[in-house]
Structure formats: C-alpha cells, structure tokens
Amino acid sequence: MSVDTRPQQAGSFGRARRSFREWRWQRPFWGGLWTLLAGFPIMYIPYQTMTLGDLHIRMATTAGAGSLIIGVLLVVLGLTLWFQQQSRIFAGVAAILLALVSLVVSNFGAFLVGFLLALVGGALGVSWAPGRPAGAAARPEQGPAPAAGPAVSLSKERDGGDRGE
C-alpha cells in the first residue's frame, strides 16, 4: 500500500459520505446553506411575541408581509445556489440585495442575524467558481503553437527588408 492510496470505506455510510462530498464540491454549497439559513430568522422574528414577565411585546409590524417575502426568497435563492449552479451569480447578487432590503423591512434584518448570513452567503455564491478535475489541473491546457512564419517576416520588415540572411 503506497502513501497515496486511501483505504476504501466499505460501509454504506462511507459511500453516502463520499457521494455527498462529491455533490458538495460541485456547487457553492456553503453559500447556499448560509443564504438558506438567513431566510428563517427574517421570516420568523417579525411574527414573534416576546414575553418579559407579564409584559407581552409583539414584534409584528405592517412590514410583516415584506419580511415573509424576503425570507421565502432567500430560502429559494439558497436552494437555487445548490441546484442551479449556472445562475450562481444572479442568486448571489439577489441574496445580497435582499439582505440590504431586510435591514429596512424586517427589524434590522432580523436583528442582524439574517442580514449577516445572507450577506456572507450571497458573497460566497458570487465568488464560487467550478474547479477542474484532478487530471486537468495537473496538466495545463495548451493551445495551438504559434506559426513562426509571420514573426520572421515582421522582424525582416522592421530591419528594413531582406539583407540576404
């Protein structure tokens, strides 16, 4: 057994874990997760009632519907980052814009928790780029070699023509 070989995981848990890892590497997983998680506090907190002793504080405002819409859209954008990698830039920018709108609409972006999660998740979604397979990363792509003919003729023209070289 060489140093480069890893022992194979024979169990179904090992296969499922390896399969999930491969799935996760092919998409902006963490950006999607953070964006998805950002929607829940933005949806939940504006409808929450806090109790301090005998005092009931209702957080709901007239912007409760706006908070619900922003939260649902963030959840959908998080799922879009997972399952539609081609639209990752749109989904990331939309998540960042919704995070900024949530500051005004839904209790300071659900007390900055949802705002920060959506902001970081959107940035991770925009900045993610698909990687190359391991074999393609080892050897750089080489295009066609440039022809030597035009370069020689250009150098002759700069020197004043053909001098009998």
PDB file of C-alpha atoms in Angstrom, residues 88-163:
ATOM      1  CA  ARG A  88     -24.980  31.386  -9.009  1.00  0.00           C
ATOM      2  CA  ILE A  89     -24.008  34.990  -9.793  1.00  0.00           C
ATOM      3  CA  PHE A  90     -27.636  36.108 -10.140  1.00  0.00           C
ATOM      4  CA  ALA A  91     -28.636  34.251  -6.966  1.00  0.00           C
ATOM      5  CA  GLY A  92     -25.691  35.655  -5.016  1.00  0.00           C
ATOM      6  CA  VAL A  93     -26.315  39.246  -6.080  1.00  0.00           C
ATOM      7  CA  ALA A  94     -30.040  38.868  -5.389  1.00  0.00           C
ATOM      8  CA  ALA A  95     -29.269  37.487  -1.905  1.00  0.00           C
ATOM      9  CA  ILE A  96     -27.005  40.452  -1.167  1.00  0.00           C
ATOM     10  CA  LEU A  97     -29.669  42.917  -2.330  1.00  0.00           C
ATOM     11  CA  LEU A  98     -32.366  41.176  -0.280  1.00  0.00           C
ATOM     12  CA  ALA A  99     -30.064  41.287   2.745  1.00  0.00           C
ATOM     13  CA  LEU A 100     -29.753  45.043   2.339  1.00  0.00           C
ATOM     14  CA  VAL A 101     -33.523  45.449   1.924  1.00  0.00           C
ATOM     15  CA  SER A 102     -34.105  43.337   5.037  1.00  0.00           C
ATOM     16  CA  LEU A 103     -32.329  45.977   7.137  1.00  0.00           C
ATOM     17  CA  VAL A 104     -35.189  48.383   6.467  1.00  0.00           C
ATOM     18  CA  VAL A 105     -38.124  45.990   6.126  1.00  0.00           C
ATOM     19  CA  SER A 106     -37.694  43.316   8.772  1.00  0.00           C
ATOM     20  CA  ASN A 107     -36.414  44.594  12.121  1.00  0.00           C
ATOM     21  CA  PHE A 108     -32.863  45.440  11.083  1.00  0.00           C
ATOM     22  CA  GLY A 109     -32.504  42.247   9.076  1.00  0.00           C
ATOM     23  CA  ALA A 110     -33.909  40.149  11.917  1.00  0.00           C
ATOM     24  CA  PHE A 111     -31.552  41.756  14.410  1.00  0.00           C
ATOM     25  CA  LEU A 112     -28.568  41.496  12.023  1.00  0.00           C
ATOM     26  CA  VAL A 113     -28.523  37.672  12.171  1.00  0.00           C
ATOM     27  CA  GLY A 114     -30.352  37.097   8.902  1.00  0.00           C
ATOM     28  CA  PHE A 115     -28.680  40.118   7.331  1.00  0.00           C
ATOM     29  CA  LEU A 116     -25.156  38.849   8.001  1.00  0.00           C
ATOM     30  CA  LEU A 117     -25.968  35.283   6.966  1.00  0.00           C
ATOM     31  CA  ALA A 118     -27.490  36.466   3.672  1.00  0.00           C
ATOM     32  CA  LEU A 119     -24.642  38.868   3.004  1.00  0.00           C
ATOM     33  CA  VAL A 120     -21.943  36.225   3.518  1.00  0.00           C
ATOM     34  CA  GLY A 121     -23.952  33.536   1.704  1.00  0.00           C
ATOM     35  CA  GLY A 122     -24.519  35.774  -1.304  1.00  0.00           C
ATOM     36  CA  ALA A 123     -20.844  36.726  -1.418  1.00  0.00           C
ATOM     37  CA  LEU A 124     -19.832  33.064  -1.268  1.00  0.00           C
ATOM     38  CA  GLY A 125     -22.282  32.265  -4.068  1.00  0.00           C
ATOM     39  CA  VAL A 126     -20.909  35.015  -6.311  1.00  0.00           C
ATOM     40  CA  SER A 127     -17.267  34.169  -5.654  1.00  0.00           C
ATOM     41  CA  TRP A 128     -17.553  30.401  -6.170  1.00  0.00           C
ATOM     42  CA  ALA A 129     -16.129  29.024  -9.413  1.00  0.00           C
ATOM     43  CA  PRO A 130     -16.284  25.424 -10.606  1.00  0.00           C
ATOM     44  CA  GLY A 131     -12.992  23.602 -10.303  1.00  0.00           C
ATOM     45  CA  ARG A 132     -11.238  21.431 -12.837  1.00  0.00           C
ATOM     46  CA  PRO A 133     -10.980  17.670 -12.482  1.00  0.00           C
ATOM     47  CA  ALA A 134      -7.786  16.439 -10.819  1.00  0.00           C
ATOM     48  CA  GLY A 135      -6.292  15.214 -14.109  1.00  0.00           C
ATOM     49  CA  ALA A 136      -6.910  18.536 -15.875  1.00  0.00           C
ATOM     50  CA  ALA A 137      -5.381  20.554 -13.041  1.00  0.00           C
ATOM     51  CA  ALA A 138      -2.105  18.648 -13.271  1.00  0.00           C
ATOM     52  CA  ARG A 139      -1.523  19.405 -16.955  1.00  0.00           C
ATOM     53  CA  PRO A 140      -2.140  22.942 -18.219  1.00  0.00           C
ATOM     54  CA  GLU A 141      -4.161  23.345 -21.388  1.00  0.00           C
ATOM     55  CA  GLN A 142      -2.010  24.111 -24.398  1.00  0.00           C
ATOM     56  CA  GLY A 143      -3.455  25.853 -27.381  1.00  0.00           C
ATOM     57  CA  PRO A 144      -2.093  25.572 -30.907  1.00  0.00           C
ATOM     58  CA  ALA A 145       1.533  26.627 -31.268  1.00  0.00           C
ATOM     59  CA  PRO A 146       2.006  29.994 -32.997  1.00  0.00           C
ATOM     60  CA  ALA A 147       3.348  29.790 -36.522  1.00  0.00           C
ATOM     61  CA  ALA A 148       6.929  31.003 -36.954  1.00  0.00           C
ATOM     62  CA  GLY A 149       6.343  32.443 -40.439  1.00  0.00           C
ATOM     63  CA  PRO A 150       4.655  35.771 -39.613  1.00  0.00           C
ATOM     64  CA  ALA A 151       7.033  36.548 -36.770  1.00  0.00           C
ATOM     65  CA  VAL A 152      10.047  36.153 -39.076  1.00  0.00           C
ATOM     66  CA  SER A 153       8.531  38.299 -41.793  1.00  0.00           C
ATOM     67  CA  LEU A 154       7.641  41.039 -39.290  1.00  0.00           C
ATOM     68  CA  SER A 155      11.189  41.117 -37.970  1.00  0.00           C
ATOM     69  CA  LYS A 156      12.521  41.379 -41.520  1.00  0.00           C
ATOM     70  CA  GLU A 157      10.190  44.296 -42.244  1.00  0.00           C
ATOM     71  CA  ARG A 158      11.373  46.132 -39.111  1.00  0.00           C
ATOM     72  CA  ASP A 159      15.014  45.637 -40.053  1.00  0.00           C
ATOM     73  CA  GLY A 160      14.496  47.176 -43.461  1.00  0.00           C
ATOM     74  CA  GLY A 161      13.769  44.173 -45.613  1.00  0.00           C
ATOM     75  CA  ASP A 162      15.741  41.144 -46.647  1.00  0.00           C
ATOM     76  CA  ARG A 163      19.502  41.623 -46.244  1.00  0.00           C
TER      77      ARG A 163
END
